[in-house]
Amino acid sequence: GESVGLHLPTLSVQEGDNSIINCAYSNSASDYFIWYKQESGKGPQFIIDIRSNMDKRQGQRVTVLLNKTVKHLSLQIAATQPGDSAVYFCAENGAGGTSYGKLTFGQGTILTVHP
Amino acid sequence: GAVVSQHPSRVICKSGTSVKIECRSLDFQATTMFWYRQFPKQSLMLMATSNEGSKATYEQGVEKDKFLINHASLTLSTLTVTSAHPEDSSFYICSARGIAGGKINEQFFGPGTRLTVL
C-alpha cells in the first residue's frame, strides 16, 4: 500500500533556532498534504497544508515546501519556541482508488525545543 | 474553526466488556467521519470511514464485528469496542469532514479517547 515516511524520528533544537522536519511520500497521485502537531494526550492539530499544484506555502512562523520530483515534503518552523515541542506528522490525502479522501499519516517526528 | 468533540476523554474497563465512544461535530455537518487508532509512540492508523446513513467501510485488518461504527446523524458517529481486551487499549481519535471553511477535503480532529482495558 501507499505510505508516508519521515527521515528523522527526533529533532532537538534550541529556542530561537529554525526547525526543519522532513517527510517522504510514495503516492505521486496524492493531491493534498497536511502537517499536524500533536501534543501528548491530545488529537492532531492542523498546522498548514499545501495542494499538489503548489511548491511552497507560508503561514505564521511556518512554511511548507513540496518537491513533487522527489516526493518530499518539509515543514519549516521559524524561531522555534518551547511551546512548539510536540510530535509532528505529515499526512497525504489520497486522490484516487481505495485511498480517495483518506489521510495516510507518516511515522511522526518528535520535536524538542530547549530553552 | 470547526470543532469536533469526543466523549469520554478516557475510559477504563474490564476485559470482556463493551465500550462506546462518541464523536460529535459541534458547529458543522459532517458527511464523513473517520476513526483512527494510535498506539503509544506510533502514528495514527485509519480504522474505518463512515458516511452518514450508510455502513462504515473498514480498513484491511480491522474487524468490523469488533469495532462497531454508527453514523446515524450528520453530527454524531459512535465507535463501540465490543468484548474489549487489553490489546485494544489505545488512543482512539475521530475526525470529521464536511463543508466547513470552504475546504472540502479537510478533516477536523477530535481530542481523542484513551481506552484502557484491564
Short mmCIF file of C-alpha atoms in Angstrom, two decimals:
data_model
loop_
_atom_site.label_atom_id
_atom_site.label_comp_id
_atom_site.label_asym_id
_atom_site.label_seq_id
_atom_site.Cartn_x
_atom_site.Cartn_y
_atom_site.Cartn_z
CA GLY A 1 0.00 0.00 0.00
CA GLU A 2 0.94 3.63 -0.07
CA SER A 3 2.97 5.05 2.77
CA VAL A 4 4.27 8.32 4.04
CA GLY A 5 7.51 8.27 5.96
CA LEU A 6 9.77 10.61 7.86
CA HIS A 7 13.56 10.77 7.72
CA LEU A 8 14.18 11.85 11.31
CA PRO A 9 12.23 10.44 14.22
CA THR A 10 13.58 13.02 16.71
CA LEU A 11 14.78 16.59 16.45
CA SER A 12 16.21 18.71 19.25
CA VAL A 13 16.76 22.43 18.80
CA GLN A 14 17.49 25.47 20.91
CA GLU A 15 14.86 28.08 21.46
CA GLY A 16 15.04 30.66 18.71
CA ASP A 17 16.54 28.32 16.14
CA ASN A 18 14.75 27.37 12.96
CA SER A 19 13.49 23.78 12.71
CA ILE A 20 13.08 21.68 9.62
CA ILE A 21 11.07 18.49 9.68
CA ASN A 22 11.11 16.28 6.62
CA CYS A 23 8.73 13.77 5.13
CA ALA A 24 8.89 11.45 2.15
CA TYR A 25 5.76 10.25 0.46
CA SER A 26 5.25 7.49 -2.04
CA ASN A 27 1.92 8.17 -3.72
CA SER A 28 2.59 10.54 -6.57
CA ALA A 29 -1.15 10.85 -7.13
CA SER A 30 -1.83 12.43 -3.74
CA ASP A 31 -3.37 15.84 -4.21
CA TYR A 32 -3.14 17.42 -0.81
CA PHE A 33 -0.65 17.32 2.04
CA ILE A 34 -1.05 18.43 5.62
CA TRP A 35 1.20 18.93 8.61
CA TYR A 36 -0.19 18.25 12.07
CA LYS A 37 1.12 18.92 15.55
CA GLN A 38 0.19 16.53 18.30
CA GLU A 39 0.80 17.22 21.95
CA SER A 40 0.80 14.42 24.47
CA GLY A 41 -2.67 13.01 25.07
CA LYS A 42 -4.34 15.24 22.50
CA GLY A 43 -5.65 14.93 18.99
CA PRO A 44 -3.74 16.22 15.95
CA GLN A 45 -3.81 19.95 15.45
CA PHE A 46 -3.75 21.34 11.92
CA ILE A 47 -0.69 23.46 11.17
CA ILE A 48 -0.56 24.07 7.46
CA ASP A 49 -1.49 22.37 4.22
CA ILE A 50 -0.44 22.50 0.62
CA ARG A 51 -2.01 21.32 -2.59
CA SER A 52 -0.08 19.34 -5.13
CA ASN A 53 -0.14 22.21 -7.62
CA MET A 54 1.95 24.37 -5.28
CA ASP A 55 5.62 24.28 -4.27
CA LYS A 56 5.54 26.45 -1.20
CA ARG A 57 3.08 27.85 1.26
CA GLN A 58 3.71 30.11 4.20
CA GLY A 59 1.83 30.59 7.41
CA GLN A 60 2.62 32.27 10.66
CA ARG A 61 6.18 31.14 11.50
CA VAL A 62 5.71 28.02 9.40
CA THR A 63 6.47 27.20 5.80
CA VAL A 64 5.71 24.01 3.93
CA LEU A 65 7.72 23.04 0.88
CA LEU A 66 6.64 20.41 -1.58
CA ASN A 67 9.02 18.80 -4.05
CA LYS A 68 7.00 16.53 -6.27
CA THR A 69 10.02 15.47 -8.30
CA VAL A 70 11.50 13.60 -5.34
CA LYS A 71 8.22 13.23 -3.44
CA HIS A 72 9.43 15.19 -0.47
CA LEU A 73 7.63 17.44 1.95
CA SER A 74 9.14 19.64 4.63
CA LEU A 75 7.92 21.82 7.46
CA GLN A 76 10.00 24.78 8.49
CA ILE A 77 9.34 26.45 11.81
CA ALA A 78 10.97 29.82 12.31
CA ALA A 79 12.19 30.99 15.72
CA THR A 80 11.19 27.77 17.41
CA GLN A 81 9.71 28.15 20.86
CA PRO A 82 9.36 25.70 23.77
CA GLY A 83 5.64 25.57 23.07
CA ASP A 84 6.45 24.06 19.68
CA SER A 85 7.68 20.89 21.39
CA ALA A 86 5.39 18.10 20.20
CA VAL A 87 5.17 15.29 17.67
CA TYR A 88 4.75 16.45 14.11
CA PHE A 89 3.05 14.32 11.48
CA CYS A 90 2.77 14.78 7.79
CA ALA A 91 -0.23 13.31 6.05
CA GLU A 92 -1.21 12.85 2.45
CA ASN A 93 -4.70 12.83 1.07
CA GLY A 94 -5.46 10.06 -1.38
CA ALA A 95 -6.72 11.27 -4.72
CA GLY A 96 -7.97 8.06 -6.25
CA GLY A 97 -8.86 4.43 -5.87
CA THR A 98 -9.47 2.97 -2.45
CA SER A 99 -7.44 5.72 -0.82
CA TYR A 100 -9.60 8.53 -2.16
CA GLY A 101 -10.25 11.14 0.50
CA LYS A 102 -8.35 9.21 3.15
CA LEU A 103 -5.38 10.51 5.04
CA THR A 104 -2.23 8.44 5.37
CA PHE A 105 0.00 9.61 8.19
CA GLY A 106 3.75 9.50 8.40
CA GLN A 107 5.50 8.00 11.40
CA GLY A 108 5.99 11.29 13.21
CA THR A 109 8.93 13.40 14.36
CA ILE A 110 9.41 14.32 17.99
CA LEU A 111 10.49 17.95 18.22
CA THR A 112 12.07 19.04 21.47
CA VAL A 113 12.86 22.70 21.98
CA HIS A 114 15.34 23.51 24.72
CA PRO A 115 15.06 26.93 26.42
CA GLY B 1 -12.82 26.86 13.06
CA ALA B 2 -14.76 23.62 13.00
CA VAL B 3 -14.90 21.83 16.35
CA VAL B 4 -15.07 18.10 16.94
CA SER B 5 -15.60 16.64 20.37
CA GLN B 6 -15.21 13.14 21.74
CA HIS B 7 -16.73 11.54 24.79
CA PRO B 8 -15.44 10.17 27.03
CA SER B 9 -11.92 11.54 27.04
CA ARG B 10 -10.69 8.50 28.87
CA VAL B 11 -12.24 5.21 29.91
CA ILE B 12 -11.06 2.21 31.87
CA CYS B 13 -12.98 -1.01 31.54
CA LYS B 14 -12.69 -4.67 32.38
CA SER B 15 -11.77 -7.25 29.79
CA GLY B 16 -14.81 -8.62 28.02
CA THR B 17 -16.96 -5.52 28.35
CA SER B 18 -18.03 -3.18 25.56
CA VAL B 19 -17.18 0.50 25.37
CA LYS B 20 -18.87 3.19 23.31
CA ILE B 21 -17.04 6.31 22.17
CA GLU B 22 -18.91 9.27 20.73
CA CYS B 23 -17.65 11.72 18.15
CA ARG B 24 -19.57 14.91 17.52
CA SER B 25 -19.15 17.76 15.09
CA LEU B 26 -20.30 20.76 17.09
CA ASP B 27 -20.66 23.51 14.52
CA PHE B 28 -20.87 21.85 11.15
CA GLN B 29 -22.48 18.90 9.46
CA ALA B 30 -20.11 16.02 8.93
CA THR B 31 -20.96 13.97 5.90
CA THR B 32 -18.00 11.71 6.60
CA MET B 33 -16.34 10.71 9.84
CA PHE B 34 -13.15 8.76 10.28
CA TRP B 35 -11.91 6.65 13.17
CA TYR B 36 -8.22 6.25 13.89
CA ARG B 37 -6.27 4.26 16.42
CA GLN B 38 -2.93 5.32 17.80
CA PHE B 39 -0.69 3.10 19.93
CA PRO B 40 1.99 4.70 22.12
CA LYS B 41 4.83 6.31 20.18
CA GLN B 42 3.21 5.37 16.89
CA SER B 43 1.35 7.15 14.16
CA LEU B 44 -2.37 7.36 13.54
CA MET B 45 -3.79 4.39 11.68
CA LEU B 46 -7.12 4.70 9.93
CA MET B 47 -9.58 2.09 11.13
CA ALA B 48 -12.73 2.94 9.23
CA THR B 49 -14.64 5.56 7.31
CA SER B 50 -18.29 6.22 7.94
CA ASN B 51 -20.73 8.18 5.84
CA GLU B 52 -23.95 9.40 7.35
CA GLY B 53 -26.75 6.94 6.78
CA SER B 54 -24.65 4.15 5.32
CA LYS B 55 -22.46 1.33 6.53
CA ALA B 56 -18.91 2.05 7.52
CA THR B 57 -16.04 0.83 5.39
CA TYR B 58 -13.19 -0.74 7.30
CA GLU B 59 -9.51 -0.78 6.54
CA GLN B 60 -7.79 -4.06 5.96
CA GLY B 61 -7.15 -5.93 9.18
CA VAL B 62 -9.81 -4.12 11.22
CA GLU B 63 -12.57 -6.40 12.47
CA LYS B 64 -15.93 -4.85 11.71
CA ASP B 65 -17.72 -7.08 14.22
CA LYS B 66 -15.40 -5.94 16.97
CA PHE B 67 -15.39 -2.25 16.17
CA LEU B 68 -18.97 -1.26 15.51
CA ILE B 69 -19.44 2.12 13.92
CA ASN B 70 -22.69 4.00 13.65
CA HIS B 71 -23.11 7.34 11.89
CA ALA B 72 -26.80 7.98 12.37
CA SER B 73 -26.77 11.74 12.02
CA LEU B 74 -24.70 14.46 10.39
CA THR B 75 -23.21 15.43 13.74
CA LEU B 76 -22.67 12.15 15.54
CA SER B 77 -20.72 8.97 14.99
CA THR B 78 -20.10 6.28 17.56
CA LEU B 79 -17.46 3.60 17.84
CA THR B 80 -18.22 0.63 20.04
CA VAL B 81 -15.39 -1.65 21.01
CA THR B 82 -17.08 -4.96 21.73
CA SER B 83 -15.67 -7.55 24.11
CA ALA B 84 -12.65 -5.38 24.76
CA HIS B 85 -9.33 -6.98 25.59
CA PRO B 86 -6.09 -5.47 26.88
CA GLU B 87 -4.65 -5.37 23.37
CA ASP B 88 -7.46 -2.97 22.42
CA SER B 89 -6.03 -0.42 24.83
CA SER B 90 -5.14 2.54 22.68
CA PHE B 91 -5.84 6.17 21.87
CA TYR B 92 -8.88 6.40 19.60
CA ILE B 93 -9.25 9.57 17.55
CA CYS B 94 -12.08 10.59 15.30
CA SER B 95 -12.16 13.20 12.58
CA ALA B 96 -15.00 14.74 10.68
CA ARG B 97 -15.23 16.12 7.21
CA GLY B 98 -17.97 18.24 5.81
CA ILE B 99 -18.38 21.53 4.07
CA ALA B 100 -16.63 23.65 6.67
CA GLY B 101 -14.49 26.67 5.96
CA GLY B 102 -14.64 26.03 2.25
CA LYS B 103 -12.09 23.21 2.36
CA ILE B 104 -13.85 20.17 1.04
CA ASN B 105 -11.05 17.76 1.84
CA GLU B 106 -10.15 18.99 5.28
CA GLN B 107 -10.63 16.68 8.23
CA PHE B 108 -11.17 18.17 11.67
CA PHE B 109 -9.89 16.04 14.51
CA GLY B 110 -11.33 15.33 17.90
CA PRO B 111 -9.26 15.37 21.10
CA GLY B 112 -9.08 11.59 21.32
CA THR B 113 -10.26 8.97 23.79
CA ARG B 114 -7.82 6.98 25.88
CA LEU B 115 -9.11 3.43 26.34
CA THR B 116 -7.51 1.19 28.93
CA VAL B 117 -8.71 -2.39 29.19
CA LEU B 118 -7.76 -4.20 32.38
#
